[in-house]
């Protein structure tokens, strides 16, 4: 989990890491690129930090001690640490693959993950029910995050966290972010919450059942089982699950409100209204012909917008403020829908009804850059050329579609790119 300062609002495509691609349906399906902030400036990759790892370590020691890490802690944890080139390799390789939202959901909300979610919920029902009572977050939602982050505790990550964070902090790409995380990790050890050899997680420092970064742990983790320690690393998941609920509560989770509801759009729907900034009450949407596919909608859910993660041909969702709360875990739309839909399915709700335009594929990174360059050159400014299909790019796509008499759903398909190439 990840308090990313950076909002990577990938509205349509999820970029997944090599780890996620190489694994089976029960491994973590957190879109890895989204788990850490991006480098500032495109040339950061090339910028090597001056000096050796040892030189950095010496400088970092001073900075850590200034922030309250004792010399004893620092010496015992950091002595003998080595730079791990594999961590950097994984960091560099992770943004190369893309998945469509439907490919992502096939894995994230597979039948196996639903079945295992129900089993996990049954096994830990007493604790999860108490957690729901305490924090006001539905047990199925907490279970779904657990399912996506670590396959219900099965894949919590075996990498030594300190070593990975130190390597990434030495690396110039996102040094400040990882150095701060490393200080938090040292403080966790100094406080005796766990031992260095037990502090294991992902190569980028996400730890335990629900993959907390050290800063998130510091701010939000709780001791739920009452043993005086916040233990998210070992087999017993209760502290980690309660910490996840505490995190969602902190960011404004509203119990009883759905994350989103699949909806049917009326014929002639104005696709420009499918915009996160266009917030209306469910009754207002209903009066313009939008209806729930399953069950009802009530204004007590609050304001909602319409989301089309697969464009006009795919499923449409009416999303509520809880959607933005799950985004605090990970900003990718596909991840949020994955958590939300998995929680619904664990509860027994039906599958997403509308089929996806599966003949379409995700654009590669070079294609996404080309799309942004061509849109901008054609007068539909994407503001940034960063391969990220965020709101600015999606709005540029919409404006282009509208100008060409196409359905303005903002979906960056290969067909759209080909149209731009033909200009
Ligand atoms: Ca505990």
XYZ file of C-alpha atoms and ligand atoms in Angstrom:
424
model
C 0.000 0.000 0.000
C 1.153 3.202 -1.032
C 0.577 6.748 -0.162
C 1.731 7.873 -3.500
C 2.148 11.532 -3.693
C 1.716 11.151 -7.361
C -1.670 10.582 -8.850
C -1.273 8.197 -11.700
C -4.793 8.213 -12.918
C -4.588 5.586 -15.613
C -8.191 5.631 -16.546
C -8.194 2.898 -19.120
C -5.121 0.764 -19.063
C -3.258 -0.774 -16.251
C 0.435 -1.128 -16.462
C 1.584 -4.229 -14.692
C 4.970 -5.268 -13.522
C 6.951 -8.252 -14.698
C 6.227 -9.988 -11.419
C 2.504 -9.775 -11.956
C 2.791 -10.982 -15.526
C 4.955 -13.933 -14.683
C 2.639 -15.246 -12.026
C -0.499 -17.284 -11.866
C -3.973 -16.067 -11.084
C -3.444 -16.260 -7.366
C -0.422 -14.028 -7.132
C -0.580 -10.393 -6.301
C -2.113 -8.409 -9.088
C -1.308 -4.986 -7.861
C -0.306 -3.000 -10.903
C 3.289 -2.654 -9.888
C 4.145 0.472 -11.807
C 1.528 2.289 -9.837
C 2.958 1.300 -6.499
C 5.700 3.877 -6.457
C 5.950 7.410 -7.724
C 7.573 8.139 -11.010
C 10.875 9.778 -11.530
C 10.827 13.486 -12.007
C 12.171 14.290 -15.416
C 12.565 11.805 -18.195
C 16.333 11.761 -18.064
C 16.403 10.539 -14.474
C 17.012 6.990 -15.671
C 20.288 8.013 -17.143
C 21.409 10.056 -14.190
C 23.794 8.016 -12.112
C 24.273 9.083 -8.526
C 27.796 10.313 -7.993
C 29.828 8.081 -5.743
C 29.456 4.552 -4.551
C 26.809 2.861 -2.432
C 29.183 3.133 0.538
C 29.522 6.886 0.055
C 25.741 7.225 -0.068
C 25.405 5.052 3.027
C 27.718 7.353 4.959
C 25.714 10.422 3.977
C 22.438 8.671 4.668
C 23.626 7.670 8.138
C 23.936 11.329 9.064
C 20.494 12.160 7.678
C 18.884 9.176 9.430
C 20.430 10.088 12.773
C 19.148 13.646 12.372
C 15.680 12.132 12.065
C 15.893 10.227 15.315
C 17.375 6.912 14.231
C 19.907 5.919 16.868
C 23.460 4.990 15.983
C 22.843 1.588 17.556
C 19.836 0.892 15.326
C 21.588 2.171 12.243
C 24.736 0.174 12.829
C 22.982 -3.075 13.603
C 20.542 -2.875 10.670
C 22.626 -1.225 7.973
C 26.012 -2.837 8.477
C 26.891 -5.221 5.688
C 24.074 -4.044 3.475
C 24.757 -4.389 -0.213
C 23.483 -2.731 -3.344
C 21.177 -5.151 -5.146
C 21.295 -4.750 -8.944
C 18.285 -7.082 -9.311
C 16.097 -4.518 -7.566
C 17.115 -1.861 -10.059
C 16.563 -4.245 -12.930
C 13.025 -4.921 -11.767
C 12.438 -1.230 -11.239
C 13.515 -0.433 -14.787
C 11.613 -3.253 -16.435
C 8.277 -2.839 -14.784
C 6.589 -0.350 -17.089
C 6.983 -2.291 -20.307
C 3.768 -4.269 -20.285
C 0.210 -3.152 -20.555
C -3.072 -4.851 -19.975
C -6.577 -3.851 -20.832
C -9.007 -3.507 -17.966
C -10.733 -6.760 -18.984
C -7.475 -8.736 -19.043
C -6.675 -7.317 -15.638
C -10.105 -8.209 -14.230
C -9.878 -11.766 -15.621
C -6.956 -12.318 -13.262
C -7.948 -10.023 -10.414
C -11.483 -11.388 -10.109
C -10.979 -14.974 -11.289
C -13.271 -17.741 -10.042
C -10.359 -19.064 -7.977
C -9.740 -15.723 -6.310
C -13.465 -15.382 -5.522
C -13.597 -18.895 -4.059
C -10.428 -18.357 -2.025
C -11.813 -15.030 -0.832
C -14.916 -16.704 0.527
C -12.748 -19.311 2.261
C -10.478 -16.646 3.750
C -13.475 -14.653 4.918
C -15.029 -17.715 6.534
C -11.766 -18.598 8.279
C -11.228 -15.076 9.643
C -14.892 -14.087 9.936
C -14.772 -13.318 13.652
C -11.859 -10.893 13.306
C -13.169 -9.398 10.063
C -16.590 -8.816 11.615
C -14.993 -7.091 14.592
C -12.877 -5.026 12.224
C -16.017 -4.064 10.293
C -17.678 -3.003 13.561
C -14.640 -1.041 14.708
C -13.741 0.777 11.498
C -16.963 0.762 9.520
C -15.458 -0.928 6.500
C -17.263 -3.963 5.087
C -15.390 -7.216 5.673
C -15.703 -8.181 2.007
C -13.905 -4.990 0.971
C -11.021 -5.625 3.381
C -10.895 -9.237 2.172
C -10.805 -8.125 -1.480
C -7.814 -5.845 -0.882
C -6.108 -8.723 0.930
C -6.897 -10.916 -2.089
C -5.375 -8.543 -4.607
C -2.363 -7.506 -2.565
C -1.123 -10.916 -1.425
C -3.627 -13.578 -2.562
C -4.993 -13.638 1.006
C -1.583 -13.727 2.604
C -0.123 -16.400 0.333
C 2.351 -14.119 -1.466
C 3.471 -11.447 0.945
C 6.910 -11.048 -0.613
C 10.156 -12.576 0.609
C 12.553 -9.775 -0.290
C 14.452 -8.112 2.554
C 12.761 -4.716 2.749
C 15.700 -2.710 4.116
C 17.993 -3.909 1.368
C 15.513 -3.094 -1.393
C 14.710 0.343 -0.010
C 18.392 1.174 0.468
C 19.146 0.161 -3.115
C 16.308 2.295 -4.437
C 17.276 5.197 -2.161
C 20.837 5.069 -3.511
C 19.513 4.935 -7.061
C 18.933 8.422 -8.423
C 15.552 7.758 -9.965
C 13.297 8.244 -6.939
C 15.877 8.696 -4.218
C 13.937 11.075 -1.978
C 10.834 8.924 -1.865
C 12.727 5.747 -1.001
C 15.055 7.406 1.477
C 12.014 8.617 3.395
C 10.533 5.118 3.294
C 13.835 3.708 4.502
C 13.875 6.036 7.512
C 10.330 4.891 8.344
C 11.455 1.272 8.029
C 14.399 1.868 10.361
C 12.084 3.497 12.878
C 9.765 0.464 12.755
C 12.755 -1.722 13.660
C 13.955 0.729 16.303
C 10.508 0.613 17.907
C 10.750 -3.165 18.045
C 7.638 -3.812 15.939
C 9.510 -6.554 14.120
C 13.042 -7.817 13.531
C 15.132 -7.003 10.425
C 15.087 -10.616 9.209
C 11.297 -10.718 9.511
C 10.791 -7.420 7.687
C 10.160 -8.897 4.273
C 8.034 -7.789 1.386
C 8.119 -6.774 -2.265
C 11.365 -5.685 -3.898
C 10.100 -2.085 -3.658
C 9.309 -2.223 0.059
C 5.589 -3.062 0.204
C 5.141 -5.228 3.270
C 2.869 -7.899 4.616
C -0.621 -9.182 3.921
C -1.902 -5.923 2.452
C 1.424 -4.538 1.222
C 1.925 -1.440 3.329
C 4.803 0.833 2.529
C 6.702 1.786 5.729
C 5.241 5.334 5.739
C 1.702 3.948 5.509
C 2.528 1.539 8.309
C 3.779 4.415 10.440
C 0.646 6.461 9.883
C -2.090 3.840 9.767
C -1.131 0.392 11.050
C -2.891 -0.786 14.205
C -2.426 -3.528 16.788
C -5.716 -5.357 16.544
C -4.933 -8.617 18.326
C -3.747 -6.720 21.391
C -0.247 -8.146 21.782
C 1.240 -4.652 21.838
C 2.818 -4.912 18.402
C 1.560 -4.026 14.968
C 2.490 -7.189 13.166
C 1.626 -7.261 9.477
C 4.432 -9.619 8.429
C 3.606 -12.974 9.972
C 0.951 -15.564 9.178
C -1.780 -14.164 11.437
C -3.442 -11.507 9.239
C -5.527 -9.698 11.856
C -3.290 -6.678 12.440
C -2.823 -6.216 8.686
C -6.544 -6.481 7.947
C -7.444 -4.030 10.700
C -4.714 -1.693 9.454
C -6.244 -1.770 5.979
C -9.675 -0.950 7.389
C -8.137 1.864 9.467
C -6.486 3.213 6.340
C -9.757 3.222 4.372
C -11.632 4.766 7.298
C -8.999 7.510 7.523
C -9.591 8.395 3.880
C -13.345 8.628 4.291
C -14.851 5.211 3.628
C -18.636 5.313 3.947
C -20.135 2.047 5.151
C -23.129 0.928 3.124
C -22.180 2.963 0.101
C -21.128 0.940 -2.935
C -17.793 1.634 -4.643
C -19.747 1.630 -7.882
C -22.711 0.035 -9.586
C -22.850 -1.315 -13.115
C -25.311 0.752 -15.115
C -27.059 0.741 -18.464
C -26.785 3.920 -20.482
C -29.739 5.100 -22.565
C -29.659 5.263 -26.346
C -28.245 8.604 -27.374
C -26.327 9.030 -24.108
C -24.043 12.038 -24.245
C -20.643 10.449 -23.653
C -19.152 13.770 -22.649
C -21.096 13.261 -19.401
C -18.941 10.230 -18.552
C -16.469 12.474 -16.818
C -15.183 12.206 -13.238
C -15.913 15.918 -12.787
C -19.588 15.496 -13.742
C -21.113 14.553 -10.385
C -24.848 14.042 -10.005
C -27.227 12.311 -7.642
C -28.411 8.850 -8.723
C -31.941 10.245 -9.201
C -30.572 12.860 -11.618
C -28.772 10.180 -13.591
C -31.951 8.086 -13.533
C -33.970 10.927 -14.984
C -31.555 11.069 -17.915
C -32.141 7.374 -18.530
C -29.229 5.754 -16.664
C -30.341 2.623 -14.785
C -28.681 0.024 -12.550
C -28.067 -3.383 -14.125
C -28.709 -5.136 -10.779
C -30.809 -3.796 -7.957
C -31.567 -0.225 -7.133
C -29.893 3.086 -6.693
C -30.591 5.512 -3.920
C -29.670 9.149 -3.449
C -28.356 8.284 0.011
C -25.254 6.970 -1.787
C -24.432 10.583 -2.631
C -23.083 12.140 -5.800
C -21.790 9.904 -8.535
C -20.089 10.054 -11.884
C -20.147 7.676 -14.846
C -17.015 5.669 -15.662
C -16.390 3.820 -18.925
C -13.199 1.834 -18.368
C -13.522 0.006 -21.697
C -14.967 2.871 -23.726
C -18.503 3.080 -25.075
C -18.553 -0.618 -26.004
C -17.639 -1.899 -22.539
C -19.331 -1.907 -19.160
C -20.408 1.402 -17.622
C -20.280 2.106 -13.897
C -21.833 4.718 -11.680
C -19.100 5.389 -9.134
C -19.407 6.948 -5.682
C -17.016 8.568 -3.219
C -15.817 5.173 -1.938
C -14.217 4.695 -5.361
C -11.864 7.563 -4.538
C -11.117 5.996 -1.144
C -9.892 2.767 -2.803
C -7.803 4.981 -5.097
C -5.785 5.885 -1.995
C -4.502 2.326 -2.198
C -3.815 2.451 -5.900
C -4.990 5.014 -8.415
C -5.462 2.683 -11.400
C -9.146 2.455 -12.320
C -8.709 -1.242 -13.061
C -7.343 -1.859 -9.558
C -10.229 0.004 -7.934
C -12.792 -1.861 -10.038
C -10.901 -5.086 -9.234
C -11.163 -4.504 -5.480
C -14.762 -3.341 -5.699
C -15.970 -6.107 -7.972
C -14.079 -8.825 -6.071
C -15.723 -7.638 -2.855
C -19.145 -7.769 -4.535
C -18.489 -11.269 -5.862
C -17.257 -12.543 -2.496
C -20.582 -11.269 -1.154
C -22.400 -13.263 -3.860
C -23.207 -10.560 -6.404
C -23.270 -11.509 -10.095
C -20.473 -10.923 -12.596
C -20.219 -7.739 -14.643
C -22.989 -8.154 -17.189
C -21.812 -6.165 -20.207
C -19.188 -7.799 -22.384
C -15.897 -6.043 -23.105
C -14.542 -5.157 -26.549
C -12.040 -8.001 -26.325
C -10.921 -7.643 -29.919
C -9.115 -4.457 -28.862
C -5.690 -4.588 -27.319
C -3.884 -2.195 -25.012
C -1.575 0.299 -26.666
C 2.107 -0.244 -25.979
C 4.124 2.460 -24.297
C 5.601 3.777 -27.588
C 2.099 3.788 -29.085
C 0.733 5.735 -26.132
C 3.473 8.299 -26.550
C 2.789 8.472 -30.277
C -0.917 8.946 -29.566
C -0.162 11.889 -27.278
C 2.272 13.422 -29.764
C -0.153 13.109 -32.665
C -3.115 14.433 -30.660
C -1.080 17.437 -29.535
C 0.224 18.075 -33.051
C -3.353 17.926 -34.368
C -4.413 20.648 -31.917
C -5.797 18.417 -29.142
C -3.255 19.168 -26.458
C -2.591 16.317 -24.004
C -0.445 18.738 -21.938
C 2.047 15.968 -21.153
C 3.730 13.356 -23.315
C 4.235 10.702 -20.654
C 2.490 7.565 -21.972
C -0.076 7.875 -19.196
C -3.682 7.784 -20.265
C -4.791 10.178 -17.539
C -7.697 12.633 -17.558
C -5.918 15.244 -19.711
C -5.142 12.738 -22.448
C -8.610 11.222 -22.234
C -10.166 14.659 -22.634
C -7.925 15.318 -25.641
C -9.080 11.993 -27.117
C -12.707 13.018 -26.519
C -12.231 16.366 -28.231
C -10.620 14.669 -31.203
C -13.421 12.083 -31.369
C -16.061 14.781 -31.185
C -14.370 16.825 -33.913
C -14.317 13.741 -36.168
C -17.917 12.752 -35.466
C -16.899 9.676 -33.439
C -18.419 8.588 -30.127
C -16.527 10.763 -27.632
C -15.854 8.056 -25.034
C -12.179 8.983 -24.546
C -10.998 5.431 -25.220
C -7.481 5.373 -26.683
C -7.758 2.447 -29.092
C -5.405 1.380 -31.853
C -8.108 2.408 -34.345
C -7.982 5.911 -32.943
C -4.194 5.995 -33.259
C -4.497 4.791 -36.870
C -6.941 7.594 -37.571
C -4.446 10.084 -36.218
C -1.694 8.556 -38.362
C -3.882 9.028 -41.432
C -4.343 12.758 -40.842
Ca -0.608 -7.262 17.206
